[in-house]
Coordinates of C-alpha atoms and ligand atoms in Angstrom, one line a residue:
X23 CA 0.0 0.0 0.0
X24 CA 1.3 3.4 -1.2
X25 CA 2.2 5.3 2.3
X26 CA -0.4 7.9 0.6
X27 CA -3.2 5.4 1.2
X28 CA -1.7 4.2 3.8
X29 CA -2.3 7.9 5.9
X30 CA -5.9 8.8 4.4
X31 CA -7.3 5.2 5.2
X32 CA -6.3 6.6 9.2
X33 CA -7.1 10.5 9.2
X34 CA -9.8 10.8 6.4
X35 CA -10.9 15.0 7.1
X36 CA -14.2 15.3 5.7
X37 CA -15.8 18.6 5.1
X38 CA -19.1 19.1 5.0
X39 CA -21.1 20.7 1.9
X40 CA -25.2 21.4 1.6
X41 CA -26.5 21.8 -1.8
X42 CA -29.8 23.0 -0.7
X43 CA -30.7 19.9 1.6
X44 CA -34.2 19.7 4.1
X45 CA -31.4 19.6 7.0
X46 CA -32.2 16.5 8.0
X47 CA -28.6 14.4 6.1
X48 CA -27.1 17.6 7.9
X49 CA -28.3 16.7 11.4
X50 CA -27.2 13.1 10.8
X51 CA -24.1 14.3 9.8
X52 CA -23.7 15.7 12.9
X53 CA -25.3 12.5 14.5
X54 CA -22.5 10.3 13.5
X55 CA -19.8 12.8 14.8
X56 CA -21.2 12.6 18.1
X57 CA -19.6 10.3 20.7
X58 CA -22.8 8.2 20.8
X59 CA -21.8 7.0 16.6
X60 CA -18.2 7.9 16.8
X61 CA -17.5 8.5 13.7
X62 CA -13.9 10.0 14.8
X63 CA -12.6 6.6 15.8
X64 CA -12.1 5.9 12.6
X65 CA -9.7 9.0 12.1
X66 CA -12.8 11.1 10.5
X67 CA -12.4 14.6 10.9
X68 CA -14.6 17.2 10.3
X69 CA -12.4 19.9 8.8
X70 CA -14.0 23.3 8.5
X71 CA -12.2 24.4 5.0
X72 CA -12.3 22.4 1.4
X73 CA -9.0 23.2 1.3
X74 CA -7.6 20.9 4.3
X75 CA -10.1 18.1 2.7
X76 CA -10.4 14.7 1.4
X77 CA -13.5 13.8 1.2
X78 CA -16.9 16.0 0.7
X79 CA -19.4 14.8 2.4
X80 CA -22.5 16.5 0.0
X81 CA -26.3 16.4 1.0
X82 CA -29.6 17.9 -0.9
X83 CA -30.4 18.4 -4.3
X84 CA -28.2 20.5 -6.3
X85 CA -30.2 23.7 -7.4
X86 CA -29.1 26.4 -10.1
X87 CA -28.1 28.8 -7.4
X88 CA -25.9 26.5 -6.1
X89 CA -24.2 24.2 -8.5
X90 CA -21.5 26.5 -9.4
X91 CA -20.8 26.6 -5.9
X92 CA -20.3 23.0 -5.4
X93 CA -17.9 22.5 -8.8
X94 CA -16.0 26.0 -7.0
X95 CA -15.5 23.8 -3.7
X96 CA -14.7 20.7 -5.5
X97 CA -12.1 22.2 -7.6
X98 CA -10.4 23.5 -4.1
X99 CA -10.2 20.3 -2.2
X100 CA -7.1 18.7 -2.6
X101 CA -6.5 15.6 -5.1
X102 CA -7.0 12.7 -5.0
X103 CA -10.8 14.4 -3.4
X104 CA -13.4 11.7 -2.6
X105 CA -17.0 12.5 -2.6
X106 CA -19.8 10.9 -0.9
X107 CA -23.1 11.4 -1.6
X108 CA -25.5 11.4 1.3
X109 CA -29.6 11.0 1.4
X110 CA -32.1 10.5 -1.8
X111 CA -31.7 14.0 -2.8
X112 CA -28.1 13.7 -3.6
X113 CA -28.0 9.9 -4.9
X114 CA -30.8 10.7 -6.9
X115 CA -32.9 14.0 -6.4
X116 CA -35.9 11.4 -5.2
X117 CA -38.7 14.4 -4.1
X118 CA -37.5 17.3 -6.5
X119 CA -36.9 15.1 -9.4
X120 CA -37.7 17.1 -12.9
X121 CA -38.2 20.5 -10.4
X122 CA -37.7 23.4 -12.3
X123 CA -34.8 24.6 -10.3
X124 CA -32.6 21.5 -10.2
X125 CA -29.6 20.6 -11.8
X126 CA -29.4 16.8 -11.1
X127 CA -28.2 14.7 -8.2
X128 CA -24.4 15.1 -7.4
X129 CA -23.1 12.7 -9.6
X130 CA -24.0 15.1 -12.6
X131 CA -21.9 18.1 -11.3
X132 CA -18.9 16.0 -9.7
X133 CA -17.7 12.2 -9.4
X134 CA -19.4 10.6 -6.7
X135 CA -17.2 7.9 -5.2
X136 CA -20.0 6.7 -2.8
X137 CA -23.4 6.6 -2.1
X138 CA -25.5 6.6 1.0
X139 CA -29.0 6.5 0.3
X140 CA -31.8 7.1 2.2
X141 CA -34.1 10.0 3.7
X142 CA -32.7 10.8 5.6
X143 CA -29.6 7.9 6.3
X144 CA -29.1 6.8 9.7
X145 CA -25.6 7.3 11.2
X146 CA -24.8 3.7 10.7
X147 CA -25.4 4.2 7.5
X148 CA -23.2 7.1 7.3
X149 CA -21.0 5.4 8.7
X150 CA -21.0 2.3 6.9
X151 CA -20.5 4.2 3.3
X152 CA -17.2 6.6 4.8
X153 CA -15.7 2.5 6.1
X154 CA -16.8 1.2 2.3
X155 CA -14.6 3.9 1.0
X156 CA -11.6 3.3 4.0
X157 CA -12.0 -0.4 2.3
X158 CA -11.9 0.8 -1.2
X159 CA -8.5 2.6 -0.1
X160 CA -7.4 -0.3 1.5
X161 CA -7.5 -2.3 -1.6
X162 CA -6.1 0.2 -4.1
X163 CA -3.0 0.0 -2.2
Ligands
LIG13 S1 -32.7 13.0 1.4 FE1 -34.5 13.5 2.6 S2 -33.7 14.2 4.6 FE2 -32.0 14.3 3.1 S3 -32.1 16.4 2.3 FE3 -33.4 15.1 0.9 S4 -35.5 15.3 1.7 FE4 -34.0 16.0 3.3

């Protein structure tokens, strides 16, 4: 394993980006950072600036006021820059599908590495799609 991969599969910082989101992916966000989840045992760190970032953690429907906003943060994250989709509205715009202020889910903006479905998804399931992508590091080597 590449010493690279090596360091981000033990301090992945995550920073946190709301394209227009209901709020509730945000709270469970939030959920999974607190020490009830735990999310930080796994070296996650909520960073607050794209700039000291791996990963982007992205929730809600992309709208037209927005989208340029998200390609502006994901061109300032450091590569290589994971991106994880979190809820319906980012894997797949489920409620505001065909809305005329939408752009598309994430995935048509910027590469989406992972997926976490659901409306909202549960911490675990958080969770459970940052550890799919320590594994996906873990294998790349
Ligand atoms: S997936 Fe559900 S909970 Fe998450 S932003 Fe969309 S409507 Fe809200």
């Amino acid at each position: 394993m590449s010493f690279k991969n090596r360091v981000l599969t033990k301090s992945l910082f995550v920073f946190h980006a709301a394209c227009s989101p209901c709020n509730n992916c945000d709270i469970e966000i939030l959920d999974a950072l607190t020490p009830r989840f735990d999310l930080e045992r796994f070296g996650v760190q909520l960073v607050g600036s794209p700039r000291h970032a791996d990963v982007l953690l992205v929730t809600g429907a992309v709208n037209k006021k927005v989208v340029h906003r998200i390609k502006k943060l994901y061109e300032q994250v450091a590569k290589p820059c994971f991106v994880l989709a979190i809820g319906g509205c980012a894997c797949s715009e489920i409620l505001f599908k065909d809305s005329y202020n939408t752009c598309g889910p994430v995935d048509k903006i910027i590469p989406v590495d992972v997926y976490v479905p659901g409306c909202p998804p549960k911490p675990e399931a958080i969770i459970s799609g940052i550890l799919k992508l320590i594994d996906r590091l873990n294998k790349k080597g």
